[in-house]
Coordinates of C-alpha atoms and ligand atoms in Angstrom, one line a residue:
X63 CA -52.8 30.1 21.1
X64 CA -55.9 28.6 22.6
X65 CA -57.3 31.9 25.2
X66 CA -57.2 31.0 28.3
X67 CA -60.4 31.1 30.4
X68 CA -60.7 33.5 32.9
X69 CA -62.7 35.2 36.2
X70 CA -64.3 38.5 34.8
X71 CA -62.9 40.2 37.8
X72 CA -62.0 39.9 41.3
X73 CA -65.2 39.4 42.7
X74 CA -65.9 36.5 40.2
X75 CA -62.1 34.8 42.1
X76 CA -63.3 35.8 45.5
X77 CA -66.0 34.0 45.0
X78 CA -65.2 30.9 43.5
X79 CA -62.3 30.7 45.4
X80 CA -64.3 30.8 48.6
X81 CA -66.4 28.4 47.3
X82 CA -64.0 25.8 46.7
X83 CA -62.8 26.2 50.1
X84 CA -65.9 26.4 52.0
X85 CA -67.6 22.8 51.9
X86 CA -67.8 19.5 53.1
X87 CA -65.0 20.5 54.9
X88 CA -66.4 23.1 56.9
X89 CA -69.7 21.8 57.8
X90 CA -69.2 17.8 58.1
X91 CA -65.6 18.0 59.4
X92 CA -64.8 20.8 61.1
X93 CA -67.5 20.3 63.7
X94 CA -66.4 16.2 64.3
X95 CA -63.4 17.4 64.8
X96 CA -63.7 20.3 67.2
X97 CA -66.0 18.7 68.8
X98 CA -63.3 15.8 69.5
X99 CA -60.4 17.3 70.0
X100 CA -61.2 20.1 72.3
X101 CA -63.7 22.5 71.4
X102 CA -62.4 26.3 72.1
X103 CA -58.9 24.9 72.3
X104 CA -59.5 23.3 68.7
X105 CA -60.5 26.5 67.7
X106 CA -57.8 28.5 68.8
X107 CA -55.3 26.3 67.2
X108 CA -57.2 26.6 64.2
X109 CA -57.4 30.5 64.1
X110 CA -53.5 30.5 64.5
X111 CA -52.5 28.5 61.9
X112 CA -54.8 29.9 59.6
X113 CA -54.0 33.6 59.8
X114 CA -49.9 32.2 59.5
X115 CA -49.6 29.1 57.5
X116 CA -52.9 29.0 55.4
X117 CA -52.6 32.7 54.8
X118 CA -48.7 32.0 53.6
X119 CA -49.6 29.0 51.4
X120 CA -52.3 30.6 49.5
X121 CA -50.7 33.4 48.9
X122 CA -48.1 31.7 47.6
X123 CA -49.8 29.2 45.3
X124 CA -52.2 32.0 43.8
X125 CA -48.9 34.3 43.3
X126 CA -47.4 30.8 41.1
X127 CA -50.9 30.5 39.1
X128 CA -51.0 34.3 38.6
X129 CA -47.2 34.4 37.3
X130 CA -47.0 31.5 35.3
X131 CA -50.6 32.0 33.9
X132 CA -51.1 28.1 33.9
X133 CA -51.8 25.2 35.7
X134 CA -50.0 22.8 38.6
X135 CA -48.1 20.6 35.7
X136 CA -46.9 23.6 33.5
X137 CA -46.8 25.8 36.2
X138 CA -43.9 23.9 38.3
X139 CA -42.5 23.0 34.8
X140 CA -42.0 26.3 33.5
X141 CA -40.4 27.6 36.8
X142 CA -37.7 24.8 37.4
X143 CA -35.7 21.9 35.5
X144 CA -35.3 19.5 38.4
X145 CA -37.5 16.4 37.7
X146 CA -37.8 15.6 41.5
X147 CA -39.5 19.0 42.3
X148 CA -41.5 19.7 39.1
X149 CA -43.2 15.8 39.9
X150 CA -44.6 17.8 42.7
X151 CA -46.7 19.7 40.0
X152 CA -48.2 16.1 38.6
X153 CA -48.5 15.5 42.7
X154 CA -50.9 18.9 43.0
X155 CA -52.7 18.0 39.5
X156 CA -53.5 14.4 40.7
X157 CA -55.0 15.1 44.1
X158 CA -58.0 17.0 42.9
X159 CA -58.5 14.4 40.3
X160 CA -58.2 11.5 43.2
X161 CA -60.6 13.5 45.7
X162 CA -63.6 14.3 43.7
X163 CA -65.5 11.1 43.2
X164 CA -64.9 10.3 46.6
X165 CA -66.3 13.3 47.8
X166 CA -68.9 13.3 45.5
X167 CA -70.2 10.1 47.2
X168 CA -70.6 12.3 50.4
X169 CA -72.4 14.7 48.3
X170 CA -74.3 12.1 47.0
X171 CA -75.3 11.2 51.2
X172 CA -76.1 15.1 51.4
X173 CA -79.1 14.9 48.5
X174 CA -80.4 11.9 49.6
X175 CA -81.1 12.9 53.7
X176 CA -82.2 16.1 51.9
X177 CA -84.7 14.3 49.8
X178 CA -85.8 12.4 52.9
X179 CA -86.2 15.9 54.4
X180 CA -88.3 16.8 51.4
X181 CA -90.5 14.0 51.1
X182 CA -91.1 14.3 55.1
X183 CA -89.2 11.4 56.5
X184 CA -87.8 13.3 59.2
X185 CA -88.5 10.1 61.8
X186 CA -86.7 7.8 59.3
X187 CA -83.8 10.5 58.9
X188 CA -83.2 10.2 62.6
X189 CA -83.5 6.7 62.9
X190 CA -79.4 5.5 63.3
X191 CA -80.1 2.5 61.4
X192 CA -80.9 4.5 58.7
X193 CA -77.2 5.7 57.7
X194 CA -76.1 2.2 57.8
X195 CA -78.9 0.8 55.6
X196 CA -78.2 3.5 53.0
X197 CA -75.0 2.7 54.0
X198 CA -75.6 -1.3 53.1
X199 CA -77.8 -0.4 49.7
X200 CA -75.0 -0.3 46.4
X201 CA -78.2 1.1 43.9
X202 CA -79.3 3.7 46.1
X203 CA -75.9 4.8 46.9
X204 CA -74.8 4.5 43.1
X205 CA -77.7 6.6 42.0
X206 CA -77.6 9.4 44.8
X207 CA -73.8 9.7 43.6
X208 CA -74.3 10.2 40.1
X209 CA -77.0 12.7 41.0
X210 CA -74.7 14.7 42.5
X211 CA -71.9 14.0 39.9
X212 CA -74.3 14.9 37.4
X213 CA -75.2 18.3 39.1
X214 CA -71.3 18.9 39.2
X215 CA -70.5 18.5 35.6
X216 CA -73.3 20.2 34.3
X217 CA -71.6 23.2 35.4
X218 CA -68.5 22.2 34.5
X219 CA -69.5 22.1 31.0
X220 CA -70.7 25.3 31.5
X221 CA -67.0 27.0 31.4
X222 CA -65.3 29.2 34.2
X223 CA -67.8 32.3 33.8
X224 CA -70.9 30.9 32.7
X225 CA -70.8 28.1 35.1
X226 CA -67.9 28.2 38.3
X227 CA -68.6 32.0 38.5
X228 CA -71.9 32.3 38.5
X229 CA -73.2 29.5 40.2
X230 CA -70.6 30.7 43.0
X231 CA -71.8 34.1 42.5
X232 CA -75.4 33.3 43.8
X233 CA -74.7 30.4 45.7
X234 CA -72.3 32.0 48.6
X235 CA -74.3 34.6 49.9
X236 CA -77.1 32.3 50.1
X237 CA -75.2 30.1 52.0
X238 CA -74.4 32.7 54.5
X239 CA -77.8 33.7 55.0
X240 CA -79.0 30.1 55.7
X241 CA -76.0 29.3 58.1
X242 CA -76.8 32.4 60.2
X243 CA -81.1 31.3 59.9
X244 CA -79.2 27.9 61.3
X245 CA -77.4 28.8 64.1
X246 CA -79.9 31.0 64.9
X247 CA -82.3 28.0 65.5
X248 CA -79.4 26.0 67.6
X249 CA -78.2 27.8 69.8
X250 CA -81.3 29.0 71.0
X251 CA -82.7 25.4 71.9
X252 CA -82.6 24.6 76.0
X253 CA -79.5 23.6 77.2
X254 CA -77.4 24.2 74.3
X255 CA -75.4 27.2 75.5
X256 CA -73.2 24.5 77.8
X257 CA -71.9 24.0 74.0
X258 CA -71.6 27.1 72.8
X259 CA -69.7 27.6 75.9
X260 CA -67.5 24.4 74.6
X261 CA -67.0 25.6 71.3
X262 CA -65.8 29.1 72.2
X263 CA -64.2 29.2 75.2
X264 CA -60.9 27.8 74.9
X265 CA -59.8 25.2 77.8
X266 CA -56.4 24.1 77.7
X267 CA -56.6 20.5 79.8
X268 CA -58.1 19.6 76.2
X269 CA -54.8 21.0 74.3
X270 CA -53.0 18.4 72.8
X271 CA -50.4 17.2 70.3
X272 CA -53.2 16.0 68.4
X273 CA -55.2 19.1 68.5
X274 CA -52.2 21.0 66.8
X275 CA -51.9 18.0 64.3
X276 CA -55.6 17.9 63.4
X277 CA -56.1 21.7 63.3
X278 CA -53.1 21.9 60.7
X279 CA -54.5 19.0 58.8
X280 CA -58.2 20.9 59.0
X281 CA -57.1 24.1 57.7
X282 CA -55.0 22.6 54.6
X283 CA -58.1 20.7 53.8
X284 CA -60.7 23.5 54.5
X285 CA -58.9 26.4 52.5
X286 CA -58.1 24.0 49.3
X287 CA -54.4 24.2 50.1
X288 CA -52.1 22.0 48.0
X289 CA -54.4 20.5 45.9
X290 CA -53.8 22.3 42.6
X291 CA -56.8 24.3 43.1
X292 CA -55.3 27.7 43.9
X293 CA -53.1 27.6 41.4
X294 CA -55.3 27.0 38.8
X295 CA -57.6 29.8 40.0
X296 CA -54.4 32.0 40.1
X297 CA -53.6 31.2 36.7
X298 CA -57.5 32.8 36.0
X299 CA -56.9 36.3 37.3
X300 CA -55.5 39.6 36.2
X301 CA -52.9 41.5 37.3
X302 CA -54.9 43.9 38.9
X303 CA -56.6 41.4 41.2
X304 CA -54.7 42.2 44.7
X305 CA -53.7 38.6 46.4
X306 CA -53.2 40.0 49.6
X307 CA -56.9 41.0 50.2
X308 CA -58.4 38.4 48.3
X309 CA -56.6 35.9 50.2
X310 CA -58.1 37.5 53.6
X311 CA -61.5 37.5 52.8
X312 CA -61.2 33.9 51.5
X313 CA -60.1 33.3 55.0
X314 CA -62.3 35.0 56.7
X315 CA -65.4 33.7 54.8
X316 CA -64.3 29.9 55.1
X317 CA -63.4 30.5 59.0
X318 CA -67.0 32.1 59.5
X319 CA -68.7 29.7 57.6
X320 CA -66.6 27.0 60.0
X321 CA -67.6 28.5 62.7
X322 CA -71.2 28.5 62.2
X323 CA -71.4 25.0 61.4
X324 CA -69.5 24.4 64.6
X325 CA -72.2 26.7 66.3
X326 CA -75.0 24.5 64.1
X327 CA -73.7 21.7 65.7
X328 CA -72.0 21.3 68.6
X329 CA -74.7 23.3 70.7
X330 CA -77.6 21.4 69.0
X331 CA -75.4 18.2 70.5
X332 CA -75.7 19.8 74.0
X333 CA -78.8 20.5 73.4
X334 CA -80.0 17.0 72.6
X335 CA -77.4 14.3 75.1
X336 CA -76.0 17.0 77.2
X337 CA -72.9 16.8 75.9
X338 CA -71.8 13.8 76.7
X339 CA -68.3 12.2 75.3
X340 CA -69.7 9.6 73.3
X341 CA -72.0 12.1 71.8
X342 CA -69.4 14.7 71.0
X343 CA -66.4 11.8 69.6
X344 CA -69.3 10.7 67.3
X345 CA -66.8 11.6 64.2
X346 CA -67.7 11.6 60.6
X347 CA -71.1 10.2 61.4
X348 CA -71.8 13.3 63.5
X349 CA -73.5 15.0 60.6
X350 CA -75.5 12.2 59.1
X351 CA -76.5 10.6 62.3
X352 CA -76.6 12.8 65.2
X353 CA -78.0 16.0 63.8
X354 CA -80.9 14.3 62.3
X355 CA -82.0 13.0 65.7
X356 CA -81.2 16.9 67.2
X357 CA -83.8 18.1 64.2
X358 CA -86.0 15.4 64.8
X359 CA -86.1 16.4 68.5
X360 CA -86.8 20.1 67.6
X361 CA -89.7 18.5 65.7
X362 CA -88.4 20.1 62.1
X363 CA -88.0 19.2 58.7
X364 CA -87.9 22.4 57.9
X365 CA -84.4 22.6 59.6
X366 CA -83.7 19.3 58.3
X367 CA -84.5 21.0 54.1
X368 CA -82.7 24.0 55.5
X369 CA -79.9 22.3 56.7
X370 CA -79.4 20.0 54.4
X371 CA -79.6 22.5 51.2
X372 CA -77.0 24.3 52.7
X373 CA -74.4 21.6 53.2
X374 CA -75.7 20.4 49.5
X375 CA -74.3 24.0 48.0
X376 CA -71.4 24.1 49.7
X377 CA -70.1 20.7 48.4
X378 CA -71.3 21.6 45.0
X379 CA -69.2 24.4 44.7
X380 CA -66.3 23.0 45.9
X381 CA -66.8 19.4 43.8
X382 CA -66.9 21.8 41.1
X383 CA -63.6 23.7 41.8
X384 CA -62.0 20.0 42.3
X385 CA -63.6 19.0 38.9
X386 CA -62.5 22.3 37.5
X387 CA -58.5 21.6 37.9
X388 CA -59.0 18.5 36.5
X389 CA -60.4 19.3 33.4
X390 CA -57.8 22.4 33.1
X391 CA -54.9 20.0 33.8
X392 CA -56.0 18.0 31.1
X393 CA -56.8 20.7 28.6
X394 CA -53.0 21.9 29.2
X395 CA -51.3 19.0 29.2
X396 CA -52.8 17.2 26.4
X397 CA -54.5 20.3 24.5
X398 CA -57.9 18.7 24.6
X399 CA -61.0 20.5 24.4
X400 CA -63.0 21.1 27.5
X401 CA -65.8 19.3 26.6
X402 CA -63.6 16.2 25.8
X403 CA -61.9 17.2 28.7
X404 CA -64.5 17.4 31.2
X405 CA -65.8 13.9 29.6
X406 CA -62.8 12.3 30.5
X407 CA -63.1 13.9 33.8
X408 CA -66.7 13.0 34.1
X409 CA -65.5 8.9 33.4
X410 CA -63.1 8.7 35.9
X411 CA -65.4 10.3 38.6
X412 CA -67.7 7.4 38.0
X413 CA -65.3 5.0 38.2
X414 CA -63.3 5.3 41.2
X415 CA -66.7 6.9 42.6
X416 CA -68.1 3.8 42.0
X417 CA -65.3 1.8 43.7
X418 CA -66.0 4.1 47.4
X419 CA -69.3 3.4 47.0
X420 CA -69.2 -0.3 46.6
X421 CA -66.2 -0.4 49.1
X422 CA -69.4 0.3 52.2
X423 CA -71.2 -2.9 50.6
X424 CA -70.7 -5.5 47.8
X425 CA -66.7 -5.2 48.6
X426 CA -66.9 -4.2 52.1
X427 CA -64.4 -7.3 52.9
X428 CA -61.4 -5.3 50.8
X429 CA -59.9 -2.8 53.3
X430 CA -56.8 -1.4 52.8
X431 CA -55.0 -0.2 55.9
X432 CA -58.0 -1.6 57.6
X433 CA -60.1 1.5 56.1
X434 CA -63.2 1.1 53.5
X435 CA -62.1 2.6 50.2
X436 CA -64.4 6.0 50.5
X437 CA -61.5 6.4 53.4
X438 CA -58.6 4.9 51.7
X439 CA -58.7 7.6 49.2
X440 CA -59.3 10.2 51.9
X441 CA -56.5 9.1 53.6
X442 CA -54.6 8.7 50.5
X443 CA -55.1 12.4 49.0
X444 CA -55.1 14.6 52.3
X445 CA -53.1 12.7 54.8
X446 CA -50.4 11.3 52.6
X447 CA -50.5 12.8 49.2
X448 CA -50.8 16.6 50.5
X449 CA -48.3 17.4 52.8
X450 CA -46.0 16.4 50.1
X451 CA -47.4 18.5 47.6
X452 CA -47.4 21.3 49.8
X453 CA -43.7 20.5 50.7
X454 CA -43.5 20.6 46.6
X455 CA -44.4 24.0 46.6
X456 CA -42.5 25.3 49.5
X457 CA -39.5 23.5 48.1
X458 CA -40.5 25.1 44.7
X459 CA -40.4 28.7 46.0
X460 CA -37.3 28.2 48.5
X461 CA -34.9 26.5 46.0
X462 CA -35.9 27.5 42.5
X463 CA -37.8 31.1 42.0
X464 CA -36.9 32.3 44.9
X465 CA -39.2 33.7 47.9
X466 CA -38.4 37.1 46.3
X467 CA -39.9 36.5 43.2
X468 CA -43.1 35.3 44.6
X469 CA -43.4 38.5 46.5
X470 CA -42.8 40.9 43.8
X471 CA -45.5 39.2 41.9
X472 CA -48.0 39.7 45.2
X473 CA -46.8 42.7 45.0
X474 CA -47.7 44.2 41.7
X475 CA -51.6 44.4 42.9
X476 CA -51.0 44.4 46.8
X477 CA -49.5 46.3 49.4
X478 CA -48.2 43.3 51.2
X479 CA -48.6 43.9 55.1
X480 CA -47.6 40.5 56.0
X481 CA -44.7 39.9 54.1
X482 CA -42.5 39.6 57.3
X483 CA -45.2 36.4 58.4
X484 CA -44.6 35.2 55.0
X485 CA -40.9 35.2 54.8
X486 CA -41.1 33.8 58.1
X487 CA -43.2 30.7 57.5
X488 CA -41.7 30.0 54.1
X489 CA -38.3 30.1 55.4
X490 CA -38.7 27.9 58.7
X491 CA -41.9 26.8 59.5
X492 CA -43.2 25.1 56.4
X493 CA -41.3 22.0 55.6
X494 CA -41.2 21.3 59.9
X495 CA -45.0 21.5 60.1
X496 CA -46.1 19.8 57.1
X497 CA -43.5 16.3 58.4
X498 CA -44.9 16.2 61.1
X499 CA -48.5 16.2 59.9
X500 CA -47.3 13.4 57.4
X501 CA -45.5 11.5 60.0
X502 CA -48.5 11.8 62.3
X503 CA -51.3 10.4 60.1
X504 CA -49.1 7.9 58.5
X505 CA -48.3 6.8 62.1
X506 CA -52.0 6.6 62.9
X507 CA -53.3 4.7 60.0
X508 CA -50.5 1.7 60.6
X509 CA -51.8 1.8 64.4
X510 CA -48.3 3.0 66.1
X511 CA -50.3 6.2 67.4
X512 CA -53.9 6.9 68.1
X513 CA -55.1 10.2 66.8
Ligands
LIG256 N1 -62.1 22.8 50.9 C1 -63.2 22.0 50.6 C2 -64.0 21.8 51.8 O1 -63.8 22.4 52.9 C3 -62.8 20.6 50.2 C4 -61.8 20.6 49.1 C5 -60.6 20.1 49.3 C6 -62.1 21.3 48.0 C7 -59.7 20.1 48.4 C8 -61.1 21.4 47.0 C9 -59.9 20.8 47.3 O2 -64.9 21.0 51.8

């Protein structure tokens, strides 16, 4: 038998893992959307969940990985005969394999305002019709996605230690460092504590239904939940890797690095409008149009390099974690080789890559569920296609190994202090949350609600 690859320890899984689930996530979304849906309350929500349902799910996926010593398809296939549950393994192999071009074409936005940074265009950066025009361009936005799909398969190539655990290995503490140098810089501009006020201090006349909704959604996103990721890594530890403690510090790293963004942006917002509503309900153009105008304000490109470098590292690693399951699902299920693997990979990435980018311009009349593609897909993978798969694996655990399987495999490395929140959220919170996230967003994207 082919060996399998592997971390070289627990710090090499620490850190990839981290850096799958700190990215694009953290520091483009989870700003936009504290920002609009309540700052501190946001927040609080967040924290919640996090420390229960995000702590349980990970857990639990790296404890099916580590067990099973294989990846989504195999792994749901060697641990149960019904058809109907082990399709959610092809379900949690498929959404990494959906999601990376499309999120590589965000990438791809990240290098090129960093390259405007670069080459000084700071004015131009903050200029809004700048977003839309690179928005309106199908070569520029072709080539600055294959640049960054380029820089995510060359370390894919590279092979788990060479390439995922290295790169990770240098490129997380960096990224800490820069996000403090970041914040630092924000929060100390006039007028931008009012936001740093926001942000932290919860207020609950902003707590809603959809806070709760968009927080859950958030944190499955953000910690690479359900997407086949964590399962894979799983399958690349030893025994002696503890779960319990890994899992925490993954937490606690991606919730810090969330944090600082939100402190990177929502005070800089003060800071520049005073806070205003349209300012702070911005959404997904909050990163790529506001801030630019906040740095430009400051007078920096310096920030804008800093800035910019920083977001560009965290959506590398995680691209290549997405990439990673991918190719591993494709070496296991069909034997191939990784190169072959990662070229098959590396094709399909450019072609449904190619179809988000087109979707803002040359076919920006086809809109499915009245969304451009780049969306479609979003929508497609984390609104619709993950709650299912993280049904999959709830379902998987409560009907066919059983929870107490799970735990004695957590428990050959750990001490388990939370078992009693685990056993708890398995049993009777999972399966309620994760409906009404998919009935929400389904809801929302035919119209019938407005989230
Ligand atoms: N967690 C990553 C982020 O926050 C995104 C991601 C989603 C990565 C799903 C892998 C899988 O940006």
């Amino acid at each position: 038998m082919k060996e399998r690859h592997g971390f070289s320890g627990k710090l090499g899984y620490v850190l990839a893992t981290a850096g799958s689930a700190v990215g694009l996530g953290n520091i483009w979304r989870f700003p936009y959307l504290a920002a609009k849906y309540g700052g501190g309350a946001f927040l609080l929500v967040y924290l919640i969940l996090a420390m229960t349902f995000g702590y349980t799910m990970i857990m639990a996926e790296t404890a099916i990985g580590r067990m099973t010593q294989k990846s989504p398809v195999s792994a749901f296939a060697s641990l149960t005969q019904n058809k109907l549950i082990r399709a959610g393994g092809w379900l949690n192999a498929i959404i990494p394999i959906l999601i990376v071009p499309y999120y590589s074409v965000i990438g791809g936005w990240v290098c090129r305002y960093l390259y405007g940074y670069i080459i000084g265009q700071s004015q131009i950066m903050a200029d809004e019709a700048t977003f839309s025009e690179f928005l309106g361009s199908p070569i520029t936005m072709e080539l600055c996605f294959m640049v960054f799909t380029a820089m995510t398969m060359l370390i894919i190539f590279g092979g788990v230690q060479n390439g995922i655990e290295k790169v990770s290995k240098i490129l997380m503490p960096v990224l800490a460092l820069l996000a403090v140098a970041v914040v630092i810089f924000s929060v100390t501009r006039p007028g931008a504590l009012e936001g740093v006020k926001y942000f932290l201090i919860p207020n609950f006349k902003n707590l809603s239904v959809m806070t709760v909704v968009s927080a859950l959604g958030q944190m499955f996103y953000s910690l690479s939940i359900a997407m086949g990721i964590l399962i894979t890594f799983g399958s690349y530890t030893k025994k002696d890797v503890d779960i319990e403690s890994t899992t925490i510090q993954v937490e606690i790293f991606d919730t810090v690095i969330a944090v600082l963004a939100g402190l990177m942006v929502i005070p800089a917002v003060f800071a520049f409008s005073g806070g205003d509503s349209a300012a702070l309900n911005k959404g997904p153009a909050l990163m790529f149009v506001t801030l630019p105008k906040v740095f430009d304000s400051m007078g920096g490109t310096w920030i804008g390099i800093l800035f910019f470098t920083l977001v560009l590292l965290a959506a590398l690693t995680s691209s290549v974690s997405l990439a990673e399951t991918a190719c591993s699902t494709f070496e296991d299920e069909l034997g191939w080789s990784r190169s072959k693997s990662a070229a098959l990979v590396s094709v399909i990435m450019i072609v449904l890559g190619t179809f988000s980018c087109l979707g803002f311009n040359v076919w920006a009349g086809f809109t499915p569920l009245n969304m451009d593609i780049l969306s479609f897909f979003d929508f497609l993978t984390n609104s619709v296609m993950m709650p299912i798969s993280a049904a999959a694996i709830c379902i998987l655990i409560l009907k066919a190994t059983g929870i107490k399987a799970i735990e004695d495999e957590i428990c050959i490395s750990s001490k388990f202090r939370r078992r009693k929140v685990f056993r708890f959220v398995l049993r009777y919170l999972s399966i309620a949350l994760l409906a009404v996230i998919l009935i929400s967003s389904i809801a929302d994207a035919f119209g019938l609600i407005k989230i």
